[in-house]
Tab-separated table of C-alpha atoms and ligand atoms in Angstrom:
chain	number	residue	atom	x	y	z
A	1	UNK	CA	-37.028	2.727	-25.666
A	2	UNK	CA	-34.437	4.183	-28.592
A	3	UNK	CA	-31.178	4.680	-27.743
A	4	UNK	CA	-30.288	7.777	-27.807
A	5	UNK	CA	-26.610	7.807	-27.654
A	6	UNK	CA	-25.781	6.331	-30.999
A	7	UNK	CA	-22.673	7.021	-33.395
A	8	UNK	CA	-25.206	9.179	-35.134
A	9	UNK	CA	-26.030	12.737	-34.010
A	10	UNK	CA	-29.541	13.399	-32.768
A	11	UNK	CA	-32.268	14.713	-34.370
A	12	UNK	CA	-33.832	17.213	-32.406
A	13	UNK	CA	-36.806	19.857	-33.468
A	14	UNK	CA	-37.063	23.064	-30.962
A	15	UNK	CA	-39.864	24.434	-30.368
A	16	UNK	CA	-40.872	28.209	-29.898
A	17	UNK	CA	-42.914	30.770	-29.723
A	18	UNK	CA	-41.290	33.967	-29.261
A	19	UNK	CA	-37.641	35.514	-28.961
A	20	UNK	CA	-35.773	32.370	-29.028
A	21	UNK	CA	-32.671	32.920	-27.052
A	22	UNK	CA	-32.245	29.466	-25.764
A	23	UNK	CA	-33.111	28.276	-29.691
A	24	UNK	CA	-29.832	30.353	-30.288
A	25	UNK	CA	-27.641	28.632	-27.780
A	26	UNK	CA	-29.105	25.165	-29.010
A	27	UNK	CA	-28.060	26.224	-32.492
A	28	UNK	CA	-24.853	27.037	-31.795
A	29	UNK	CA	-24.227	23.773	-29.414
A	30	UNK	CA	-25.612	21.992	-32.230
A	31	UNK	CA	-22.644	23.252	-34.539
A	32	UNK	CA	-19.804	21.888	-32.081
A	33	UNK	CA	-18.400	19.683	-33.829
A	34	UNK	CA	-18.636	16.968	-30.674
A	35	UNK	CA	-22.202	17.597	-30.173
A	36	UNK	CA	-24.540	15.105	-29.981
A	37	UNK	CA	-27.700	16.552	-31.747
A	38	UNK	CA	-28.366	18.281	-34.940
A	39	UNK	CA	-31.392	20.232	-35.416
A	40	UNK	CA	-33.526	19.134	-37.568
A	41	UNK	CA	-36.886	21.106	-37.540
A	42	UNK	CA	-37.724	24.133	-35.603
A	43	UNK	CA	-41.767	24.496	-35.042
A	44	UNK	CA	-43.236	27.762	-33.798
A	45	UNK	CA	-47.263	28.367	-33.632
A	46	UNK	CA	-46.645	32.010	-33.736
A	47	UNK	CA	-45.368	33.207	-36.960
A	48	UNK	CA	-44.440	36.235	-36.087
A	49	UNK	CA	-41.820	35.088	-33.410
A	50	UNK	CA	-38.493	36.582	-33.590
A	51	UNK	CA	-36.639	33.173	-33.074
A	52	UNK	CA	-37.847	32.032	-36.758
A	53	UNK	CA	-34.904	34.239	-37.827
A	54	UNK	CA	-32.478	31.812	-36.643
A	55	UNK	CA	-33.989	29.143	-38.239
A	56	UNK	CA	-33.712	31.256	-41.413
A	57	UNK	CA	-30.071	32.776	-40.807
A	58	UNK	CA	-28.812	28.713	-39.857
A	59	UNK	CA	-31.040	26.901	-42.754
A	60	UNK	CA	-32.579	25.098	-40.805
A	61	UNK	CA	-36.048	23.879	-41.761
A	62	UNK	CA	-38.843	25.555	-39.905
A	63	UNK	CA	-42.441	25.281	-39.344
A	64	UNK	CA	-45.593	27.665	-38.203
A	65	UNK	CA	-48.336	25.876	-36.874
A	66	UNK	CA	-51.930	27.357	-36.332
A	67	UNK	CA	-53.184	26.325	-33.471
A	68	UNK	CA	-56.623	27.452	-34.091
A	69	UNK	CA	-57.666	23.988	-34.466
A	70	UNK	CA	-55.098	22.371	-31.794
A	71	UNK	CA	-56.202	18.453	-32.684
A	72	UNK	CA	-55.158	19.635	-36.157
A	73	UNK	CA	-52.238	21.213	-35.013
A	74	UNK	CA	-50.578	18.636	-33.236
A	75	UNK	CA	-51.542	16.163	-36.089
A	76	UNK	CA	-49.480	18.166	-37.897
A	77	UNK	CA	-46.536	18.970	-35.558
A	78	UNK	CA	-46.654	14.436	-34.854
A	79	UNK	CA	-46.398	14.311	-39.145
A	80	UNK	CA	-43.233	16.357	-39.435
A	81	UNK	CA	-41.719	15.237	-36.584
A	82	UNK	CA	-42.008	11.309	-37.682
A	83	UNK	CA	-41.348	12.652	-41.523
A	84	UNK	CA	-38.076	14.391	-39.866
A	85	UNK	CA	-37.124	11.577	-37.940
A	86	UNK	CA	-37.367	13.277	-34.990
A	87	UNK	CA	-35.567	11.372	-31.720
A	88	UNK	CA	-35.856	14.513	-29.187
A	89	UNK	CA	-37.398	17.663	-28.749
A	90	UNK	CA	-36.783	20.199	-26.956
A	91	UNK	CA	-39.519	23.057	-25.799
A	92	UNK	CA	-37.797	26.743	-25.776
A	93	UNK	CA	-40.655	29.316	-24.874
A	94	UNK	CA	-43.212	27.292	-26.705
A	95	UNK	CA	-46.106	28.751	-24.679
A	96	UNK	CA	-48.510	25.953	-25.954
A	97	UNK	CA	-49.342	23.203	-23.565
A	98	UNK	CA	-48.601	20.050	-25.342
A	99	UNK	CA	-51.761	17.240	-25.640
A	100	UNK	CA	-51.575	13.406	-23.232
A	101	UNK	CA	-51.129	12.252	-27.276
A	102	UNK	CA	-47.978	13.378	-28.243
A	103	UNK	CA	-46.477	13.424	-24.691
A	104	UNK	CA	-46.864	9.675	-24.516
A	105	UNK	CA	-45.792	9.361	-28.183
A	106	UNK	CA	-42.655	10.713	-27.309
A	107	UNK	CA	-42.607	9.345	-23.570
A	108	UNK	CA	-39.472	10.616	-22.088
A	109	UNK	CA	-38.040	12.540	-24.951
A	110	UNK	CA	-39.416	16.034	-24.914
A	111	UNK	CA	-37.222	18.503	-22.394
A	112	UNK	CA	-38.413	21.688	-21.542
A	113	UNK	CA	-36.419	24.954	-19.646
A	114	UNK	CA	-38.087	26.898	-16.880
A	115	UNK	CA	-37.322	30.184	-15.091
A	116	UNK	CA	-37.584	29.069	-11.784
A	117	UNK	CA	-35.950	26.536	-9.423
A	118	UNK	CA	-38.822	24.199	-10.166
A	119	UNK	CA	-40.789	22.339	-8.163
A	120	UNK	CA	-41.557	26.183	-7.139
A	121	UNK	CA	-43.038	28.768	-9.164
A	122	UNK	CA	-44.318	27.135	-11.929
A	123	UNK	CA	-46.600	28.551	-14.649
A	124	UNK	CA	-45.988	31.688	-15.964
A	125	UNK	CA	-44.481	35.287	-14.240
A	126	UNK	CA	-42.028	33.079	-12.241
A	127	UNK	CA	-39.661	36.486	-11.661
A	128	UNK	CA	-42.608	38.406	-10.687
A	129	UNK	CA	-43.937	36.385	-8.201
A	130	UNK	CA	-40.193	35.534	-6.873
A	131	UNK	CA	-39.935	39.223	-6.114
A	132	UNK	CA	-43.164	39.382	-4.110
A	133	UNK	CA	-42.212	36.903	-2.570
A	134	UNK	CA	-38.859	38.576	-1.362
A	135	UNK	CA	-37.217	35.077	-2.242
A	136	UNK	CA	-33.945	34.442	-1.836
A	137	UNK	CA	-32.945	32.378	-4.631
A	138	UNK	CA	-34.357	31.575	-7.617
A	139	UNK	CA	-32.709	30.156	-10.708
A	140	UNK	CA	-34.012	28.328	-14.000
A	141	UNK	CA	-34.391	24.084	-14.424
A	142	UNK	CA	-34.444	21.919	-17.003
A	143	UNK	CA	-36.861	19.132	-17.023
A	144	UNK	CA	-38.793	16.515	-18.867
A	145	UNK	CA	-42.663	17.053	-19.923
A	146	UNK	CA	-45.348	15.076	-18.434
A	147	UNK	CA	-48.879	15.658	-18.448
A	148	UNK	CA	-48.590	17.711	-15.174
A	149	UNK	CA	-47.496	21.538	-16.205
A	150	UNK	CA	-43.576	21.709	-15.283
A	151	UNK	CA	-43.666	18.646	-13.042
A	152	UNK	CA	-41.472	16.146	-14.867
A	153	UNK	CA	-38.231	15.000	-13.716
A	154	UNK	CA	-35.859	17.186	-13.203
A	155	UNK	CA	-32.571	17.020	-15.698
A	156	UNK	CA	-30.372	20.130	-14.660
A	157	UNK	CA	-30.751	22.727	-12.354
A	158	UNK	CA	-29.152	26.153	-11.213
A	159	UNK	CA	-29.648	27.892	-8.498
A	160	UNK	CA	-29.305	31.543	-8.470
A	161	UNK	CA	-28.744	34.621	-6.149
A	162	UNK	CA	-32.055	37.188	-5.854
A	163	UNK	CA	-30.609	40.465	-5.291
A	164	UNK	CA	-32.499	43.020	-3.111
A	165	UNK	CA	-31.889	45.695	-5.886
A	166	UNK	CA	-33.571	43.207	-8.608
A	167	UNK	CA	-36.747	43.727	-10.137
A	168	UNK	CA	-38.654	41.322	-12.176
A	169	UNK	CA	-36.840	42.548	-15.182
A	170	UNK	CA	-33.066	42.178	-14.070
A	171	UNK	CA	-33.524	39.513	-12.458
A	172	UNK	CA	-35.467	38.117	-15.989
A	173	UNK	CA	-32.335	39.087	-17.706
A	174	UNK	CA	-29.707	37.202	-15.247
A	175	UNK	CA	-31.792	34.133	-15.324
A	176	UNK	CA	-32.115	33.783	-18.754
A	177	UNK	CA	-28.071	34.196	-19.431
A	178	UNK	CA	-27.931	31.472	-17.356
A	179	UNK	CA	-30.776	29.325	-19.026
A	180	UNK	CA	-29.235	29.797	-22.456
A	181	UNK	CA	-25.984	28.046	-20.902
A	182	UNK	CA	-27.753	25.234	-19.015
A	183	UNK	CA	-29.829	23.606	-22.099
A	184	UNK	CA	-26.914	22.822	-23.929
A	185	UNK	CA	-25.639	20.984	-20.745
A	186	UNK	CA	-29.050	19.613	-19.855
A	187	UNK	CA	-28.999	18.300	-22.681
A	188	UNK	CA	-25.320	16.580	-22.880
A	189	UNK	CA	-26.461	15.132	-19.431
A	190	UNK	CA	-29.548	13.775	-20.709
A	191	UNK	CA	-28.485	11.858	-23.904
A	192	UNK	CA	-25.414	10.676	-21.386
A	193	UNK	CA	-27.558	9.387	-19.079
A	194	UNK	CA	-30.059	7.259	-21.425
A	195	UNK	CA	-27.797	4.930	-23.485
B	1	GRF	C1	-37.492	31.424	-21.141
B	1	GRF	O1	-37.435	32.208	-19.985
B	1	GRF	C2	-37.933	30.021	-20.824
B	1	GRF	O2	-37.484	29.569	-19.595
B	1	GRF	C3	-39.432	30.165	-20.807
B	1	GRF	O3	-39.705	31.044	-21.863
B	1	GRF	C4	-38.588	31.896	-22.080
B	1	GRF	C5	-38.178	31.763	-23.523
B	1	GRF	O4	-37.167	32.650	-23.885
B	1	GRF	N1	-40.069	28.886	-20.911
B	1	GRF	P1	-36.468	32.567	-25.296
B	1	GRF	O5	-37.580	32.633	-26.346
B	1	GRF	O6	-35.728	31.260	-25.378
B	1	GRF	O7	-35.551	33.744	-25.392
């Protein structure tokens, strides 16, 4: 497999589909001036999502994909990412499940951030179902893709405090501040970890 912890910064593409917080906090780790990536491509499949802004406001190169056809989409998302040079990339709300093809492609190299203290609640309304539940903790993970829906190994993880006034909305809200700080890390540890 590539190294990934070269002299040379790391070419990532993020992927969204929505309100791209997390894109934001990749952006701006991406402009330390020690970080290891730079972001190369940003793909969304929804072309109205509010994260595209970011792209526009950073210039950096973005991408909508339909995903009417989805063999033709992810033709096109493999096309751009080899034309971009791609090494890593990282999902951020992309709310597409990604084909066996391109997760064997890029074996290992595709990260993705989820809501909940993973292996539990995974899929989507994590925060709902944590309330229901009348959990105690819940928190947000970062983890690689494999063809099993958030089951990949685990990267970074954080753990956080359900409070009994919390809904599925603040508690949304506190998770998601802390999401937007852990990528950045998850990310640090990852590239550290595969020299
Ligand atoms: C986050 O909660 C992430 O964990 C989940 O989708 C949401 C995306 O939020 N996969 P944003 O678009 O990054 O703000």
């Amino acid at each position: 497999m590539e190294k990934l912890n070269g002299n040379k910064k790391l070419a990532v593409s993020v992927f969204i589909s929505g309100r791209g917080t997390n894109l934001k906090s990749l952006i701006e780790f991406s402009k330390k001036k020690k970080s290891p990536i730079k972001i190369v491509l940003i793909i969304s499949n929804n072309k109205s999502a509010k994260g595209i802004n970011y792209a526009k406001k950073n210039k950096i190169k973005f991408l909508i994909i339909n995903y009417k056809n989805k063999k033709k989409a992810e033709n096109k998302i493999l096309i751009n990412l080899k034309k971009n040079k791609i090494k890593l990339v990282c999902l951020a709300g992309f709310m597409k499940i990604l084909s066996k093809k391109i997760i064997n492609i890029y074996k290992n190299r595709i990260l993705n951030i989820h809501p909940s203290l993973l292996p539990k609640y995974k899929g989507l309304n994590t925060h709902q179902r944590v309330i229901k539940n009348k959990e105690k903790f819940t928190g947000c993970t970062v983890h690689l893709v494999n063809s099993k829906l958030d089951s990949g190994k685990i990267i970074l993880q954080k753990k956080i405090k359900v409070f009994k006034k919390d809904n599925e909305y603040s508690l949304a809200k506190r998770v998601l501040e802390v999401e937007n700080l852990i990528y950045p890390r998850a990310i640090k540890k990852f590239i550290g970890t595969n020299p």
